[in-house]
Every structure is written in C-alpha cells, then in structure tokens.
Amino acid sequence: MDYSLVEMEDIQSALREHSEVADALVFRSAQPPAECVAVVALSGYCSAPDIREFLWQRRNGDGDPVTVVVVPAISRGNGADATRREVERLMATGDALVCRFERPRTETERTLVTSWQQVLGRKLIGVDDNFMDLGGDSLGAMVLLDLIAEKFGVEIPLDRFFDALSARELASVIDEMNSIEYSPPIGQ
C-alpha cells in the first residue's frame, strides 16, 4: 500500500500516544518493496507485534499493517534522510528488531493463523510471527496442538512445536507429516 504523508503523520501521532513508546518516526522505505516503516524507541516493555496490532486497530483494520522497527534510540541530529538511511542499514544488517506482516499464502498457513487468532485472542497475526512473542505459552501451545490434531489429523509433539514457532514453519511441519505415511515409534 502506498501511504500518503498525511497517513504517515497520523501513524506517527498514534505511536506517540502509546504509553510504551518513547519516540517514533514513520517513513516510506526507499528500498523495494516500498513499505511504510514505523520506527520506535520503547520506554517500557512492549513487543513489535503489539505495536503493529495497536496501529492496525487505531486505523480500524483499514489498509495493510505497517512494518515496525524497534531501535534503542532514534537519532535525529543529521536530518530525516540520514535517519532513514541509518534505520534501513540497521534493518539490512539485522541490528534492529524488524516486524513485518506477511499474509498466509497456503491453506495450511491460513488455517493455522485462524487457530492462532482463536488461541491467542489476537486479530492481526502474520505467518512469520513467533507464537511466544505474541503472548503464547505452554498451555496455549497444548490447546493449539489439540486444534491442529483436530483440523489436520496430525499429532505434533510439544518439543517439535517449540522448534517451529511461526505459522509458516509449523505449516511446513504439518504438510511434511501429511505428505508421508507417518507412523509413531513402536510401543506408543
């Protein structure tokens, strides 16, 4: 989605109203794919998916979710272009926490995301979001594994679940288990 300057200013204003955001900056990335990037320095504990969902709810679910980048501080000393280039460098090198929203592409991913929404009580879940970062815990994992067994006909061991904490990774495990004739070890 191509965000206008007014929309980006609205996003920046909303971020500054969030109780856990110390500073915020919003810009359109120069690198393809062009996306709206919300850079935040946090004053307390809040996850990047929480910030992304906060913004999405403030916009009444309208439009594509923005990419949230969490940095320790926002340096404004050298101008907006220099700040944008520095943030893009941090994103490219992995020195900033980047939370992009990616929609499910397969039926398995769509079903999993719907199940995660049900278990976690969240509306905005992308296929690369980490179950634990979204507030999941071992009890939620057990509930989710029961739903997976019911919907997909596979039983995933808890330790295997914790090795695949995104919907994309878990969908791959489910598709793999469904593509082979899976038989549990003898004696189980």
CSV table of C-alpha atoms in Angstrom, one decimal:
chain,number,residue,atom,x,y,z
A,1,MET,CA,0.0,0.0,0.0
A,2,ASP,CA,1.3,3.5,-0.8
A,3,TYR,CA,0.8,5.6,2.3
A,4,SER,CA,0.3,9.3,1.9
A,5,LEU,CA,2.2,11.8,4.0
A,6,VAL,CA,-0.9,12.6,6.0
A,7,GLU,CA,-1.4,8.9,6.7
A,8,MET,CA,2.2,8.6,7.9
A,9,GLU,CA,1.8,11.6,10.1
A,10,ASP,CA,-1.3,10.1,11.6
A,11,ILE,CA,0.6,6.8,12.3
A,12,GLN,CA,3.4,8.8,13.9
A,13,SER,CA,0.9,10.7,16.1
A,14,ALA,CA,-0.8,7.4,17.1
A,15,LEU,CA,2.6,5.9,18.1
A,16,ARG,CA,3.4,8.9,20.3
A,17,GLU,CA,0.2,8.3,22.2
A,18,HIS,CA,1.2,4.7,23.0
A,19,SER,CA,2.3,4.5,26.7
A,20,GLU,CA,5.3,2.3,25.9
A,21,VAL,CA,6.7,4.4,23.0
A,22,ALA,CA,9.4,6.9,23.9
A,23,ASP,CA,9.9,8.2,20.4
A,24,ALA,CA,8.7,7.4,16.9
A,25,LEU,CA,9.5,8.1,13.3
A,26,VAL,CA,7.5,7.0,10.2
A,27,PHE,CA,8.7,6.9,6.7
A,28,ARG,CA,8.3,5.2,3.3
A,29,SER,CA,11.3,2.9,2.7
A,30,ALA,CA,13.4,3.7,-0.3
A,31,GLN,CA,14.3,0.0,-0.9
A,32,PRO,CA,11.9,-2.3,-2.7
A,33,PRO,CA,9.4,-3.4,-1.7
A,34,ALA,CA,8.4,0.2,-0.7
A,35,GLU,CA,6.6,-0.1,2.6
A,36,CYS,CA,5.5,2.1,5.5
A,37,VAL,CA,8.1,1.8,8.2
A,38,ALA,CA,7.3,2.8,11.8
A,39,VAL,CA,10.5,3.1,13.8
A,40,VAL,CA,10.0,3.1,17.6
A,41,ALA,CA,12.2,3.5,20.6
A,42,LEU,CA,10.4,1.9,23.6
A,43,SER,CA,10.2,3.3,27.1
A,44,GLY,CA,9.0,0.1,28.6
A,45,TYR,CA,8.2,-3.5,27.6
A,46,CYS,CA,6.1,-3.9,24.5
A,47,SER,CA,6.6,-6.3,21.6
A,48,ALA,CA,6.8,-5.2,18.0
A,49,PRO,CA,3.7,-7.3,17.1
A,50,ASP,CA,1.9,-5.4,19.9
A,51,ILE,CA,2.8,-2.1,18.4
A,52,ARG,CA,1.8,-3.3,14.9
A,53,GLU,CA,-1.6,-4.5,16.2
A,54,PHE,CA,-2.1,-1.2,18.1
A,55,LEU,CA,-1.6,0.7,14.9
A,56,TRP,CA,-3.8,-1.6,12.9
A,57,GLN,CA,-6.6,-1.2,15.4
A,58,ARG,CA,-6.2,2.6,15.5
A,59,ARG,CA,-6.8,2.5,11.8
A,60,ASN,CA,-9.9,0.3,12.3
A,61,GLY,CA,-8.3,-2.6,10.4
A,62,ASP,CA,-8.0,-0.4,7.3
A,63,GLY,CA,-5.1,-0.9,4.9
A,64,ASP,CA,-2.0,-3.1,5.2
A,65,PRO,CA,-0.2,-3.3,8.5
A,66,VAL,CA,3.0,-1.2,8.8
A,67,THR,CA,6.4,-2.7,9.3
A,68,VAL,CA,7.6,-2.0,12.9
A,69,VAL,CA,11.3,-1.5,13.6
A,70,VAL,CA,12.4,-1.3,17.2
A,71,VAL,CA,15.6,0.5,17.9
A,72,PRO,CA,17.3,1.6,21.2
A,73,ALA,CA,17.0,5.3,20.3
A,74,ILE,CA,16.2,7.5,17.3
A,75,SER,CA,18.9,9.9,16.3
A,76,ARG,CA,17.7,13.0,14.6
A,77,GLY,CA,20.9,15.0,14.5
A,78,ASN,CA,21.7,14.6,10.8
A,79,GLY,CA,18.3,15.1,9.3
A,80,ALA,CA,15.4,12.9,8.2
A,81,ASP,CA,17.2,11.3,5.2
A,82,ALA,CA,20.2,10.4,7.3
A,83,THR,CA,18.0,8.9,9.9
A,84,ARG,CA,16.0,6.9,7.3
A,85,ARG,CA,19.3,5.6,5.8
A,86,GLU,CA,20.6,4.6,9.2
A,87,VAL,CA,17.4,2.7,10.1
A,88,GLU,CA,17.4,0.9,6.7
A,89,ARG,CA,21.1,0.0,7.4
A,90,LEU,CA,20.1,-1.4,10.8
A,91,MET,CA,17.3,-3.4,9.2
A,92,ALA,CA,19.6,-4.8,6.5
A,93,THR,CA,22.3,-5.9,8.9
A,94,GLY,CA,19.9,-7.4,11.5
A,95,ASP,CA,20.8,-4.8,14.1
A,96,ALA,CA,17.2,-3.8,14.7
A,97,LEU,CA,14.2,-5.8,15.5
A,98,VAL,CA,12.0,-5.8,12.4
A,99,CYS,CA,8.4,-6.9,12.5
A,100,ARG,CA,6.9,-7.2,9.0
A,101,PHE,CA,3.4,-8.5,8.4
A,102,GLU,CA,3.2,-11.4,5.9
A,103,ARG,CA,-0.2,-12.8,5.0
A,104,PRO,CA,-0.7,-16.6,4.8
A,105,ARG,CA,-0.2,-18.0,1.3
A,106,THR,CA,-1.3,-21.6,1.6
A,107,GLU,CA,-4.4,-23.2,3.0
A,108,THR,CA,-2.4,-24.8,5.9
A,109,GLU,CA,-1.0,-21.3,6.8
A,110,ARG,CA,-4.5,-19.8,6.7
A,111,THR,CA,-5.9,-22.5,8.9
A,112,LEU,CA,-3.0,-22.2,11.4
A,113,VAL,CA,-3.3,-18.4,11.6
A,114,THR,CA,-7.0,-18.7,12.3
A,115,SER,CA,-6.3,-21.2,15.0
A,116,TRP,CA,-3.6,-18.9,16.5
A,117,GLN,CA,-6.1,-16.0,16.5
A,118,GLN,CA,-8.5,-18.2,18.4
A,119,VAL,CA,-6.0,-19.4,21.0
A,120,LEU,CA,-4.2,-16.1,21.4
A,121,GLY,CA,-7.2,-13.7,21.2
A,122,ARG,CA,-5.5,-11.6,18.6
A,123,LYS,CA,-6.7,-10.4,15.2
A,124,LEU,CA,-3.5,-9.5,13.4
A,125,ILE,CA,-1.2,-12.4,13.1
A,126,GLY,CA,1.3,-12.9,10.2
A,127,VAL,CA,2.8,-16.2,9.1
A,128,ASP,CA,6.3,-15.2,10.4
A,129,ASP,CA,5.2,-14.0,13.8
A,130,ASN,CA,6.6,-16.0,16.7
A,131,PHE,CA,4.0,-17.8,18.9
A,132,MET,CA,5.8,-16.9,22.1
A,133,ASP,CA,6.3,-13.2,21.1
A,134,LEU,CA,2.5,-13.0,20.6
A,135,GLY,CA,1.9,-14.0,24.2
A,136,GLY,CA,1.7,-17.7,23.7
A,137,ASP,CA,2.8,-20.1,26.4
A,138,SER,CA,3.0,-23.9,27.0
A,139,LEU,CA,-0.7,-24.1,27.9
A,140,GLY,CA,-1.7,-22.2,24.8
A,141,ALA,CA,0.6,-24.5,22.8
A,142,MET,CA,-1.2,-27.5,24.1
A,143,VAL,CA,-4.6,-26.0,23.1
A,144,LEU,CA,-3.2,-25.2,19.7
A,145,LEU,CA,-1.8,-28.7,19.3
A,146,ASP,CA,-5.2,-30.1,20.0
A,147,LEU,CA,-6.7,-27.9,17.4
A,148,ILE,CA,-4.0,-28.9,14.9
A,149,ALA,CA,-4.7,-32.6,15.6
A,150,GLU,CA,-8.5,-32.0,15.0
A,151,LYS,CA,-8.1,-29.9,11.9
A,152,PHE,CA,-5.1,-31.6,10.2
A,153,GLY,CA,-5.2,-35.2,11.6
A,154,VAL,CA,-1.6,-35.0,12.8
A,155,GLU,CA,-0.2,-35.1,16.3
A,156,ILE,CA,2.8,-32.8,16.7
A,157,PRO,CA,5.0,-33.5,19.8
A,158,LEU,CA,5.4,-30.4,22.0
A,159,ASP,CA,9.2,-30.3,21.6
A,160,ARG,CA,8.7,-30.3,17.8
A,161,PHE,CA,6.2,-27.4,18.1
A,162,PHE,CA,8.8,-25.4,20.0
A,163,ASP,CA,11.2,-25.9,17.1
A,164,ALA,CA,8.7,-24.3,14.7
A,165,LEU,CA,7.2,-21.2,16.4
A,166,SER,CA,5.9,-19.4,13.3
A,167,ALA,CA,2.8,-20.4,11.4
A,168,ARG,CA,5.0,-20.7,8.3
A,169,GLU,CA,7.4,-23.1,10.0
A,170,LEU,CA,4.6,-25.1,11.6
A,171,ALA,CA,2.7,-25.3,8.3
A,172,SER,CA,5.8,-26.9,6.8
A,173,VAL,CA,5.9,-29.5,9.6
A,174,ILE,CA,2.2,-30.3,9.2
A,175,ASP,CA,2.5,-30.5,5.4
A,176,GLU,CA,5.5,-32.8,5.8
A,177,MET,CA,3.7,-35.0,8.2
A,178,ASN,CA,0.7,-35.2,6.0
A,179,SER,CA,2.8,-36.0,2.9
A,180,ILE,CA,4.4,-39.1,4.3
A,181,GLU,CA,2.8,-42.0,5.8
A,182,TYR,CA,3.6,-41.1,9.4
A,183,SER,CA,3.7,-43.9,11.9
A,184,PRO,CA,4.6,-43.3,15.6
A,185,PRO,CA,7.5,-45.2,17.0
A,186,ILE,CA,6.8,-48.8,18.1
A,187,GLY,CA,5.4,-49.0,21.6
A,188,GLN,CA,3.5,-45.7,21.5
